[in-house]
Coordinates of C-alpha atoms and ligand atoms in Angstrom, one line a residue:
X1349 CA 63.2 -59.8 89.2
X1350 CA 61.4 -63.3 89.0
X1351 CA 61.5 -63.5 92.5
X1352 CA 60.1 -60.0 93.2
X1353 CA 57.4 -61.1 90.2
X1354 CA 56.5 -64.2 92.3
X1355 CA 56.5 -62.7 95.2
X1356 CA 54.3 -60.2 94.1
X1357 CA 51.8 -62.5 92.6
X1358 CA 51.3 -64.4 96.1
X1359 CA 51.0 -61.9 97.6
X1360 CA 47.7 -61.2 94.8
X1361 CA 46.9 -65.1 95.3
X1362 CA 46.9 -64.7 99.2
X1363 CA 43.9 -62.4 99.2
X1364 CA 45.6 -60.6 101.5
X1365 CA 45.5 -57.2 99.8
X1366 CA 42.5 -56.1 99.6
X1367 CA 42.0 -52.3 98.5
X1368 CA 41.6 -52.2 94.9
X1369 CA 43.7 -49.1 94.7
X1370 CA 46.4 -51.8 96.0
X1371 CA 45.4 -54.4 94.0
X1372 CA 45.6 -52.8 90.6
X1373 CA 48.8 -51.3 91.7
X1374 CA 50.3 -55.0 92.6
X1375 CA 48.8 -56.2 88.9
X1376 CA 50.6 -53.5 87.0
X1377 CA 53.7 -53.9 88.9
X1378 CA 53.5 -57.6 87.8
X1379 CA 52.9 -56.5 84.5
X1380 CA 55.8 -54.3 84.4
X1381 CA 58.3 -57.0 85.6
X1382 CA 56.6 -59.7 83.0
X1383 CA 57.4 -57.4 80.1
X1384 CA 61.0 -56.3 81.8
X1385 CA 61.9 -59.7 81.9
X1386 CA 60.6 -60.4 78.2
X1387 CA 62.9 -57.8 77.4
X1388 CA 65.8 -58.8 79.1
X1389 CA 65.2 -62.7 77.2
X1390 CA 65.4 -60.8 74.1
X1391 CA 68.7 -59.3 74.9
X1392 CA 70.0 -62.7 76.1
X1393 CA 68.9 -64.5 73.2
X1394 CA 70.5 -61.6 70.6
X1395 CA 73.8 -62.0 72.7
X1396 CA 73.7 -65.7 72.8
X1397 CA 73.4 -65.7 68.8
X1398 CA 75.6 -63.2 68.6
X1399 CA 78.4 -65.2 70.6
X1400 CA 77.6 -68.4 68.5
X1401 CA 78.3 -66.5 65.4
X1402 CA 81.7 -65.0 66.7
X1403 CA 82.4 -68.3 67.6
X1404 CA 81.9 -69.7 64.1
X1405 CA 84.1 -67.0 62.9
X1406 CA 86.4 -68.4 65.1
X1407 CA 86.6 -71.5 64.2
X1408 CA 86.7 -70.5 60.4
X1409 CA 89.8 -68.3 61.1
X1410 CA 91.2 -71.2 62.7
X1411 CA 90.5 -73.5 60.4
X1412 CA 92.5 -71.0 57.8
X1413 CA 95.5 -70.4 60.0
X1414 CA 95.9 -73.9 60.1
X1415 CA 95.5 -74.4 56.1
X1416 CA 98.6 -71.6 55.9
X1417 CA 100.3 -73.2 58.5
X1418 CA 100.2 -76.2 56.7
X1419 CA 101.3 -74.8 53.5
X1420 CA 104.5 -72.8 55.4
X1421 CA 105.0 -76.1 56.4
X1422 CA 105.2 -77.6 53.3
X1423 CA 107.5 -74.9 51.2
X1424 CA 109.5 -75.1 54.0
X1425 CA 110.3 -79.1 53.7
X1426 CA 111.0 -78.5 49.8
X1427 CA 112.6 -75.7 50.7
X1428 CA 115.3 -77.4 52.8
X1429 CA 115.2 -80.4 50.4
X1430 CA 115.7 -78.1 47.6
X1431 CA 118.9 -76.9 50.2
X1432 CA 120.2 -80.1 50.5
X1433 CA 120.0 -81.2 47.3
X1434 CA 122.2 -78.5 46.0
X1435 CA 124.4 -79.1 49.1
X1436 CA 125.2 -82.5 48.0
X1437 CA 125.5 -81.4 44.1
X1438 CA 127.7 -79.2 45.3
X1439 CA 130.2 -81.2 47.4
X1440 CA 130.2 -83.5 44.3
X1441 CA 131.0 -81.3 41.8
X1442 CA 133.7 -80.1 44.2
X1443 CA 134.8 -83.3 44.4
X1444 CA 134.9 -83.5 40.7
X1445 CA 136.5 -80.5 40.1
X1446 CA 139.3 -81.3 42.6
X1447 CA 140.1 -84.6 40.3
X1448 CA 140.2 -82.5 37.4
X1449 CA 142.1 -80.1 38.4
X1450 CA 144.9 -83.0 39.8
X1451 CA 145.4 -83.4 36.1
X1452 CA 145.9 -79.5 34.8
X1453 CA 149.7 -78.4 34.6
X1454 CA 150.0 -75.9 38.1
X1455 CA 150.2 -72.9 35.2
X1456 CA 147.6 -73.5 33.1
X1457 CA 145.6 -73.9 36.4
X1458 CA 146.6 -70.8 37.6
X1459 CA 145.9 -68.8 34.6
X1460 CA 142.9 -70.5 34.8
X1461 CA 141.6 -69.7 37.8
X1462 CA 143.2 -65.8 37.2
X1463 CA 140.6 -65.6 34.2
X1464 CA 137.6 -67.6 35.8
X1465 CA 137.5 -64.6 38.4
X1466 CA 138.4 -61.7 35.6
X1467 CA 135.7 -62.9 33.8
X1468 CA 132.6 -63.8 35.8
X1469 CA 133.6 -67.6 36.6
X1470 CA 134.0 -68.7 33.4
X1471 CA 137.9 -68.7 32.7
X1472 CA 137.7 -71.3 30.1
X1473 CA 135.4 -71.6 26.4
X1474 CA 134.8 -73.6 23.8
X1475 CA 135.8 -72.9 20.3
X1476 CA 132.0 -74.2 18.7
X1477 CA 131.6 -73.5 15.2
X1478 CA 134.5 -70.9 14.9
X1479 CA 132.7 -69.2 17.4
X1480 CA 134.6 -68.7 21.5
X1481 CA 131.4 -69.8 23.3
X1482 CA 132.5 -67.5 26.4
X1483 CA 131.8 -64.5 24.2
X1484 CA 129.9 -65.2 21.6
X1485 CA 132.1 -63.8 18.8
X1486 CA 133.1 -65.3 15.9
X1487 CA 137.4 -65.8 15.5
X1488 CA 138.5 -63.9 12.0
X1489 CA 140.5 -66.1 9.4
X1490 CA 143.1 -65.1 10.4
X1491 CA 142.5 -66.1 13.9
X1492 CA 141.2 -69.3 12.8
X1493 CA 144.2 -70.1 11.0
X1494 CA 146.8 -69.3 13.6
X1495 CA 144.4 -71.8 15.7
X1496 CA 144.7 -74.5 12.8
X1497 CA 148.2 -73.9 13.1
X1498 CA 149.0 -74.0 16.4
X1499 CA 149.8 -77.6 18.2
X1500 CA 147.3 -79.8 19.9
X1501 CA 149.2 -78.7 23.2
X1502 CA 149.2 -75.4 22.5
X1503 CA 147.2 -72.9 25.0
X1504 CA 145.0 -70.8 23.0
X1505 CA 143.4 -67.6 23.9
X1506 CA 140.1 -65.8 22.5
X1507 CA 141.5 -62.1 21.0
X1508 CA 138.4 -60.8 22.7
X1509 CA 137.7 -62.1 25.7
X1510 CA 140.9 -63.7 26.6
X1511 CA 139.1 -66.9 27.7
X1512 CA 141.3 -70.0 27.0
X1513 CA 139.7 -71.9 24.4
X1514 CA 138.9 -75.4 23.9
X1515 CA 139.4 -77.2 21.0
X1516 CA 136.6 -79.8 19.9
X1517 CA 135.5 -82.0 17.0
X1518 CA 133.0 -79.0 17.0
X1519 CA 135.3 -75.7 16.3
X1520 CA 134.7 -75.5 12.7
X1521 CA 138.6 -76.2 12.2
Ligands
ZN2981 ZN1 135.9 -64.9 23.7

């Protein structure tokens, strides 16, 4: 279109058209393409702002991916250290538990481990203030006093829950 516009306008500068009819037919034809091409600048320029504003959406998406990214990132390292924390709690406790257990009588670690799974892994209670601490209930007198009665070796059982229970300085005797 420029080049048709320039070529147009020597031809105007060259004198060699002459007839006016001509002449005012070449100026309004250069007229035409001056405004054309205004036009088509005005369409560039609303596209080129219209790109530079999709890219700065863009780039703000971006930069907000990369601010979840970076907090997946993060709940994902406690995450795992949370993990291996409780990994290594765990072995030790096992480790624990296997030292204790060394020291239970094979039957009472049997019925132990019978009443841990009957009753939701906890197989074994203290007696706390005359109360069995794996039910909550408080033992009767008379329950109390076959407890007071019964030797320091002596297995006892909660009438409730059938828990063994574990005598302390605690259990209100
Ligand atoms: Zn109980």
């Amino acid at each position: 279109m420029r080049q048709r516009a320039a070529r147009d306008q020597q031809r105007l500068d060259s004198g060699a058209v002459t007839s006016p009819k001509d002449l005012e037919s070449l100026q309004r034809e250069i007229a035409s393409l001056a405004k054309r091409q205004g036009d088509l600048e005005d369409v560039v320029l609303e596209v080129m702002e219209r790109r530079e504003s999709a890219q700065e959406r863009v780039t703000e998406l971006s930069d907000r991916v990369s601010a979840v990214q970076a907090k997946a990132d993060d709940a994902t390292a406690r995450r795992d250290a949370a993990t291996k924390e409780l990994d290594e709690e765990a072995a030790s406790v096992t480790r624990e538990r296997e030292v204790v257990a060394g020291s239970v009588p094979a039957d009472l670690l049997k019925l132990y481990d019978k009443l841990r799974v009957q009753q939701g892994g906890v197989g074994a209670a203290r007696l706390y203030q005359r109360r069995c601490e794996g039910c909550r209930l408080e033992l009767n007198i008379t329950e109390i006093n076959e407890v007071k009665a019964a030797a320091p070796d002596t297995v006892l059982r909660c009438e409730n829950c059938r828990r063994i229970l574990v005598r302390t300085a605690e259990s209100g005797l």
